[in-house]
Short mmCIF file of C-alpha atoms and ligand atoms in Angstrom, two decimals:
data_model
loop_
_atom_site.label_atom_id
_atom_site.label_comp_id
_atom_site.label_asym_id
_atom_site.label_seq_id
_atom_site.Cartn_x
_atom_site.Cartn_y
_atom_site.Cartn_z
CA ILE L 739 3.78 -9.21 -79.16
CA TYR L 740 1.76 -12.23 -78.88
CA ALA L 741 1.86 -13.87 -75.55
CA HIS L 742 0.00 -17.33 -74.96
CA GLU L 743 -0.55 -17.18 -71.31
CA SER L 744 -2.69 -13.40 -71.48
CA ASP L 745 -5.04 -15.37 -73.93
CA GLY L 746 -6.88 -17.08 -71.40
CA HIS L 747 -7.56 -13.99 -69.77
CA SER L 748 -8.20 -11.68 -71.64
CA ILE L 749 -11.67 -13.41 -72.30
CA ASP L 750 -11.62 -13.70 -69.08
CA ARG L 751 -11.72 -9.66 -68.87
CA LEU L 752 -13.89 -9.79 -71.78
CA ALA L 753 -16.21 -10.72 -70.12
CA LEU L 754 -14.91 -8.50 -66.69
CA ALA L 755 -15.63 -5.36 -68.56
CA THR L 756 -19.43 -6.44 -69.96
CA GLN L 757 -20.77 -7.25 -66.66
CA LEU L 758 -18.96 -3.94 -64.55
CA ARG L 759 -20.70 -1.92 -67.38
CA ARG L 760 -24.17 -3.38 -65.86
CA GLY L 761 -22.65 -3.99 -62.62
CA ILE L 762 -22.20 0.07 -62.72
CA GLU L 763 -25.82 0.83 -64.10
CA VAL L 764 -27.01 -1.41 -62.13
CA GLY L 765 -25.52 0.06 -58.83
CA GLU L 766 -23.47 -2.86 -58.20
CA LEU L 767 -21.10 -0.51 -56.70
CA VAL L 768 -20.04 0.56 -53.34
CA VAL L 769 -18.72 3.01 -50.88
CA HIS L 770 -16.86 2.44 -48.63
CA TYR L 771 -15.19 4.84 -46.31
CA GLN L 772 -12.33 5.58 -43.85
CA PRO L 773 -11.42 8.35 -41.89
CA LYS L 774 -7.99 10.02 -41.96
CA VAL L 775 -7.38 12.16 -38.33
CA PRO L 776 -6.24 15.25 -37.37
CA PHE L 777 -2.83 14.72 -35.36
CA ASN L 778 -3.31 18.84 -34.22
CA ASP L 779 -6.98 18.75 -33.02
CA SER L 780 -7.77 22.21 -34.02
CA SER L 781 -7.98 20.40 -37.23
CA SER L 782 -11.16 18.60 -39.15
CA CYS L 783 -11.11 14.93 -39.77
CA ALA L 784 -12.04 13.87 -42.92
CA VAL L 785 -12.96 10.65 -44.69
CA GLU L 786 -10.97 8.85 -48.27
CA ALA L 787 -14.28 7.35 -50.66
CA LEU L 788 -12.93 3.53 -51.26
CA VAL L 789 -14.85 2.16 -54.18
CA ARG L 790 -16.10 -1.92 -53.78
CA TRP L 791 -17.51 -4.50 -56.52
CA ASN L 792 -20.66 -5.92 -55.48
CA HIS L 793 -19.90 -8.70 -57.85
CA PRO L 794 -23.01 -10.84 -57.90
CA GLN L 795 -21.21 -14.12 -58.87
CA LEU L 796 -17.51 -13.42 -57.63
CA GLY L 797 -19.35 -10.95 -54.04
CA CYS L 798 -16.71 -8.04 -52.77
CA LEU L 799 -14.18 -6.69 -55.15
CA GLY L 800 -11.69 -4.28 -53.75
CA PRO L 801 -10.78 -2.14 -56.77
CA ASP L 802 -7.13 -3.50 -57.53
CA ALA L 803 -9.80 -6.45 -59.26
CA PHE L 804 -11.06 -3.76 -61.35
CA ILE L 805 -9.82 0.02 -61.76
CA PRO L 806 -7.52 -0.79 -63.54
CA LEU L 807 -10.17 -3.02 -66.71
CA ALA L 808 -12.31 -0.06 -66.01
CA GLU L 809 -9.13 2.45 -67.31
CA GLN L 810 -8.74 0.34 -70.27
CA THR L 811 -12.06 0.28 -71.38
CA GLY L 812 -13.36 3.04 -70.59
CA LEU L 813 -15.76 2.43 -67.44
CA ILE L 814 -13.93 4.57 -65.71
CA LYS L 815 -15.69 7.49 -66.28
CA GLY L 816 -18.82 5.63 -65.07
CA VAL L 817 -16.92 4.42 -61.55
CA THR L 818 -15.29 7.73 -61.37
CA GLU L 819 -19.22 9.11 -61.51
CA ARG L 820 -20.73 6.80 -59.55
CA VAL L 821 -18.27 7.36 -56.97
CA LEU L 822 -18.91 11.22 -56.72
CA GLU L 823 -22.16 10.85 -55.84
CA ALA L 824 -22.70 8.06 -53.30
CA ALA L 825 -19.97 9.99 -51.53
CA LEU L 826 -20.71 13.78 -52.08
CA GLY L 827 -24.73 11.87 -51.25
CA GLN L 828 -22.91 11.53 -47.89
CA CYS L 829 -21.08 14.40 -47.72
CA LYS L 830 -24.74 16.44 -48.10
CA GLN L 831 -26.04 13.41 -45.81
CA TRP L 832 -23.51 13.76 -42.76
CA ARG L 833 -23.78 17.75 -42.96
CA ALA L 834 -26.87 17.95 -42.31
CA ALA L 835 -26.32 15.70 -39.38
CA GLY L 836 -23.49 18.43 -37.94
CA LEU L 837 -20.08 16.43 -38.98
CA ASP L 838 -18.80 19.37 -41.02
CA ILE L 839 -16.13 17.16 -42.96
CA ARG L 840 -14.11 16.37 -46.21
CA PHE L 841 -14.16 14.12 -48.66
CA SER L 842 -11.66 12.10 -50.64
CA VAL L 843 -12.45 10.51 -54.13
CA ASN L 844 -9.78 8.69 -55.71
CA VAL L 845 -9.12 10.01 -59.82
CA SER L 846 -6.69 8.17 -62.07
CA MET L 847 -5.01 10.50 -64.20
CA ARG L 848 -7.02 8.45 -66.99
CA ALA L 849 -10.61 10.07 -65.89
CA LEU L 850 -8.72 13.10 -66.34
CA LEU L 851 -8.64 13.17 -69.56
CA ASP L 852 -12.74 13.33 -69.14
CA ARG L 853 -12.68 17.87 -70.11
CA ASP L 854 -16.49 17.50 -68.94
CA LEU L 855 -15.08 16.32 -65.23
CA PRO L 856 -15.13 19.97 -63.40
CA LYS L 857 -18.93 20.45 -65.12
CA THR L 858 -20.30 17.34 -63.31
CA ILE L 859 -18.81 18.02 -60.22
CA ARG L 860 -19.85 21.92 -60.54
CA VAL L 861 -23.36 20.23 -60.88
CA LEU L 862 -23.18 17.59 -58.03
CA LEU L 863 -21.98 20.26 -55.85
CA ASP L 864 -25.14 22.53 -56.77
CA ARG L 865 -27.84 18.88 -56.35
CA TYR L 866 -26.18 18.76 -53.08
CA ALA L 867 -25.36 22.12 -51.80
CA LEU L 868 -22.23 21.65 -50.68
CA PRO L 869 -18.95 23.77 -50.57
CA PRO L 870 -16.12 23.07 -53.81
CA THR L 871 -13.81 22.90 -50.15
CA SER L 872 -15.82 19.93 -49.09
CA LEU L 873 -14.34 17.74 -52.37
CA GLN L 874 -10.85 16.59 -52.16
CA LEU L 875 -9.35 14.41 -55.48
CA GLU L 876 -6.34 12.07 -54.74
CA ILE L 877 -4.58 11.44 -57.65
CA THR L 878 -2.27 8.45 -58.93
CA GLU L 879 -0.57 8.01 -61.68
CA SER L 880 -0.11 4.38 -62.40
CA ARG L 881 1.72 5.16 -65.71
CA LEU L 882 2.61 8.46 -68.44
CA VAL L 883 -0.88 9.00 -69.66
CA ALA L 884 -0.94 10.44 -73.56
CA ASP L 885 -2.33 14.13 -72.85
CA LEU L 886 -0.92 15.55 -69.44
CA GLY L 887 -1.72 18.64 -70.94
CA CYS L 888 -5.39 18.22 -70.81
CA ALA L 889 -5.16 16.08 -67.80
CA ARG L 890 -3.27 19.98 -66.07
CA THR L 891 -5.43 21.64 -67.64
CA VAL L 892 -8.77 19.78 -65.65
CA LEU L 893 -6.87 20.03 -62.34
CA HIS L 894 -6.54 23.25 -62.76
CA GLU L 895 -10.44 23.43 -64.06
CA LEU L 896 -10.57 22.24 -60.25
CA ARG L 897 -9.03 23.60 -58.37
CA SER L 898 -9.44 27.07 -59.39
CA MET L 899 -13.30 26.31 -58.34
CA GLY L 900 -11.87 25.28 -54.89
CA VAL L 901 -11.84 21.68 -54.84
CA THR L 902 -8.42 20.66 -53.22
CA ILE L 903 -6.48 17.90 -54.71
CA ALA L 904 -4.03 15.34 -52.53
CA ILE L 905 -1.06 13.29 -54.38
CA ASP L 906 -1.58 9.83 -53.67
CA ASP L 907 0.67 7.01 -53.37
CA PHE L 908 3.18 9.81 -52.81
CA GLY L 909 6.96 8.20 -53.61
CA THR L 910 5.77 5.89 -55.61
CA GLY L 911 4.81 5.91 -59.12
CA PHE L 912 6.38 7.93 -62.32
CA SER L 913 7.37 10.71 -60.98
CA SER L 914 5.96 12.64 -58.30
CA LEU L 915 8.16 14.99 -57.78
CA SER L 916 7.89 16.17 -61.30
CA GLN L 917 3.65 16.24 -59.93
CA LEU L 918 4.48 18.84 -57.34
CA GLN L 919 5.60 20.75 -59.85
CA GLN L 920 3.46 20.79 -62.85
CA LEU L 921 -0.09 20.47 -60.93
CA PRO L 922 -1.38 22.10 -58.11
CA VAL L 923 -1.87 20.22 -55.08
CA ASP L 924 -2.97 21.34 -51.45
CA GLU L 925 -1.58 17.80 -50.01
CA ILE L 926 0.54 14.51 -50.27
CA LYS L 927 -0.15 10.83 -49.18
CA ILE L 928 3.03 8.83 -48.50
CA ASP L 929 2.23 6.27 -49.44
CA ARG L 930 1.52 2.46 -47.31
CA SER L 931 3.82 1.31 -48.76
CA PHE L 932 6.87 3.38 -46.78
CA VAL L 933 4.57 3.46 -43.64
CA ILE L 934 4.03 0.17 -42.54
CA ASN L 935 7.45 -0.61 -43.06
CA MET L 936 8.97 2.31 -41.20
CA GLU L 937 9.54 0.80 -37.48
CA ALA L 938 11.41 -2.32 -39.16
CA ASP L 939 13.75 -0.46 -42.25
CA HIS L 940 15.41 2.20 -41.14
CA ASP L 941 15.26 3.45 -45.15
CA ASP L 942 11.88 4.03 -45.30
CA ALA L 943 11.63 5.87 -42.23
CA VAL L 944 13.86 7.87 -43.56
CA LEU L 945 11.55 8.58 -46.63
CA VAL L 946 9.13 8.81 -44.66
CA ARG L 947 10.59 12.17 -42.73
CA SER L 948 11.88 13.95 -45.73
CA ILE L 949 8.33 13.19 -47.27
CA ILE L 950 6.86 14.92 -44.24
CA GLU L 951 10.04 17.96 -44.60
CA LEU L 952 9.92 17.89 -48.01
CA GLY L 953 5.44 18.53 -47.37
CA ARG L 954 6.31 21.28 -44.77
CA ASN L 955 8.84 23.04 -46.69
CA LEU L 956 6.60 23.64 -49.32
CA GLY L 957 2.98 24.56 -47.37
CA LEU L 958 1.75 21.56 -47.58
CA ARG L 959 -0.25 19.40 -46.11
CA VAL L 960 0.75 15.51 -45.34
CA THR L 961 -1.00 12.40 -44.69
CA ALA L 962 0.66 9.17 -43.60
CA GLU L 963 -1.70 6.04 -45.19
CA GLY L 964 -1.01 2.67 -44.40
CA VAL L 965 -0.90 3.66 -40.14
CA GLU L 966 -0.89 0.58 -38.81
CA THR L 967 0.55 0.62 -35.03
CA ALA L 968 0.30 3.30 -32.59
CA THR L 969 4.27 3.12 -31.96
CA VAL L 970 4.23 3.96 -36.19
CA HIS L 971 1.11 6.34 -34.90
CA GLN L 972 3.65 8.17 -32.32
CA THR L 973 6.65 8.69 -34.44
CA LEU L 974 4.24 10.61 -37.63
CA ARG L 975 3.30 12.50 -34.85
CA GLU L 976 6.58 13.39 -33.48
CA LEU L 977 8.08 13.83 -37.17
CA GLY L 978 4.92 16.40 -38.13
CA CYS L 979 3.11 14.98 -39.74
CA ASP L 980 -0.68 16.10 -40.31
CA TYR L 981 -2.99 13.72 -40.91
CA ALA L 982 -3.11 9.91 -40.30
CA GLN L 983 -4.67 6.66 -41.92
CA GLY L 984 -4.67 3.36 -41.69
CA PHE L 985 -5.76 -0.32 -39.70
CA HIS L 986 -4.67 1.05 -36.64
CA ILE L 987 -7.57 3.38 -36.74
CA SER L 988 -10.19 1.52 -38.81
CA ARG L 989 -10.02 -0.12 -41.80
CA PRO L 990 -12.77 1.20 -44.67
CA ILE L 991 -15.81 0.88 -43.89
CA PRO L 992 -19.42 1.00 -44.39
CA ALA L 993 -20.47 4.98 -44.38
CA ASN L 994 -23.38 3.95 -40.90
CA GLU L 995 -20.33 2.89 -39.46
CA CYS L 996 -18.29 5.27 -40.20
CA HIS L 997 -20.72 7.80 -39.02
CA ARG L 998 -20.62 6.59 -35.10
CA LEU L 999 -17.49 6.77 -35.52
CA LEU L 1000 -16.05 10.53 -36.73
CA ASP L 1001 -19.16 11.02 -34.10
CA GLY L 1002 -16.92 10.64 -31.92
CA MET L 1003 -13.85 12.21 -33.49
CA PRO L 1004 -12.72 15.89 -33.70
CA HIS L 1005 -14.83 18.36 -36.05
CA GLN L 1006 -16.05 21.46 -36.39
P1 C2E D 733 -5.51 4.23 -52.05
O1 C2E D 733 -6.69 5.63 -52.69
O2 C2E D 733 -4.31 4.71 -52.01
O3 C2E D 733 -6.43 3.71 -50.64
C1 C2E D 733 -5.55 3.05 -49.88
C2 C2E D 733 -5.65 1.57 -49.71
O4 C2E D 733 -5.01 1.59 -48.34
C3 C2E D 733 -7.52 1.32 -49.69
O5 C2E D 733 -7.09 0.22 -50.57
C4 C2E D 733 -6.59 0.38 -48.06
O6 C2E D 733 -8.47 -0.08 -48.03
C5 C2E D 733 -5.43 0.43 -47.97
N1 C2E D 733 -5.15 0.95 -46.63
C6 C2E D 733 -6.20 1.68 -45.46
N2 C2E D 733 -5.19 1.45 -44.13
C7 C2E D 733 -4.11 0.63 -43.90
C8 C2E D 733 -3.55 -0.40 -43.78
O7 C2E D 733 -3.36 0.56 -42.49
N3 C2E D 733 -2.63 -0.69 -44.24
C9 C2E D 733 -3.04 -1.25 -45.24
N4 C2E D 733 -2.15 -2.87 -45.65
N5 C2E D 733 -3.78 -0.86 -45.93
C10 C2E D 733 -4.49 -0.15 -45.67
P2 C2E D 733 -7.99 -0.44 -51.24
O8 C2E D 733 -9.91 -0.16 -50.85
O9 C2E D 733 -8.42 -2.19 -51.74
O10 C2E D 733 -7.97 0.58 -52.22
C11 C2E D 733 -6.54 -0.23 -53.39
C12 C2E D 733 -6.68 1.21 -54.18
O11 C2E D 733 -8.00 1.49 -55.06
C13 C2E D 733 -6.81 2.54 -53.75
O12 C2E D 733 -5.55 3.21 -53.21
C14 C2E D 733 -6.73 3.64 -55.09
O13 C2E D 733 -5.52 3.97 -55.50
C15 C2E D 733 -7.87 3.01 -55.72
N6 C2E D 733 -9.38 3.20 -55.64
C16 C2E D 733 -10.06 3.37 -54.54
N7 C2E D 733 -11.82 3.72 -54.62
C17 C2E D 733 -11.08 4.27 -55.99
C18 C2E D 733 -12.19 4.85 -56.55
O14 C2E D 733 -13.18 5.50 -56.37
N8 C2E D 733 -11.70 5.56 -57.86
C19 C2E D 733 -10.24 5.17 -58.51
N9 C2E D 733 -10.02 4.86 -59.73
N10 C2E D 733 -9.47 4.48 -58.15
C20 C2E D 733 -9.96 4.19 -56.76
MG1 MG D 734 -6.13 7.20 -52.26
MG1 MG D 735 -2.69 5.53 -51.06
#
């Protein structure tokens, strides 16, 4: 159906896609890191890699401004590879400095249609001499992919290598519960929209509590994202949540800042 108002956008989008293709090649994508901190002192810290695009004219763009475009134009493969490369390279550096933590990288279902992804990841892990357990993939499913079977095969292959899998934004999106049944999952991440409101909104608090219980009953690690206050942090601790991530602890920050922050936190 022709939509006049989206027509102007399509020209901008085409230009942006061309710029993104170039940006990936010349290294305009940068990765920031946000700590995931355990409630239990005997567990290790982890970090999530979050991509940004240093656009020469538009400045620093967040992922929401270009990931959907990358998915629609097939550029997501290049984005995913760049982020994996940056994150695993960083992981290697930090391990050499005595900071042995797990790195999470976001992978959209779309990127899982790439049958070569397990091989790409294997090559990177070998290049940096990292154990597969140092990498976790966070899977988001904003819309159904055409070939769920392929995505599932790729995930199972990665899981059997030892890479761990988290379901991101749990509780929103298409079918969080059926994903738990169909995909090899190690961790669920409670969507930040529930966590941010749990002080004010009783229903959100009930949802968060129920997801934590569900995760525990299934033997999965549970991370709450969007932890913005000390009160929410304390409530999550009482509810038995495993990890917290959010502005209360730290925003996503450049690698060197994150290294300094993590040095003062428990890790193995
Ligand atoms: P996500 O994976 O759920 O990442 C968490 C997002 O929540 C990040 O936004 C982070 O900055 C934000 N956040 C963290 N703590 C708080 C908090 O306490 N309060 C609030 N209000 N927000 C918080 P960001 O960096 O803009 O990323 C947005 C989304 O873009 C990510 O959501 C992820 O789905 C996607 N994304 C990021 N990097 C990549 C990537 O390399 N590949 C793919 N495919 N997607 C990516
Ligand atoms: Mg994520
Ligand atoms: Mg999320």
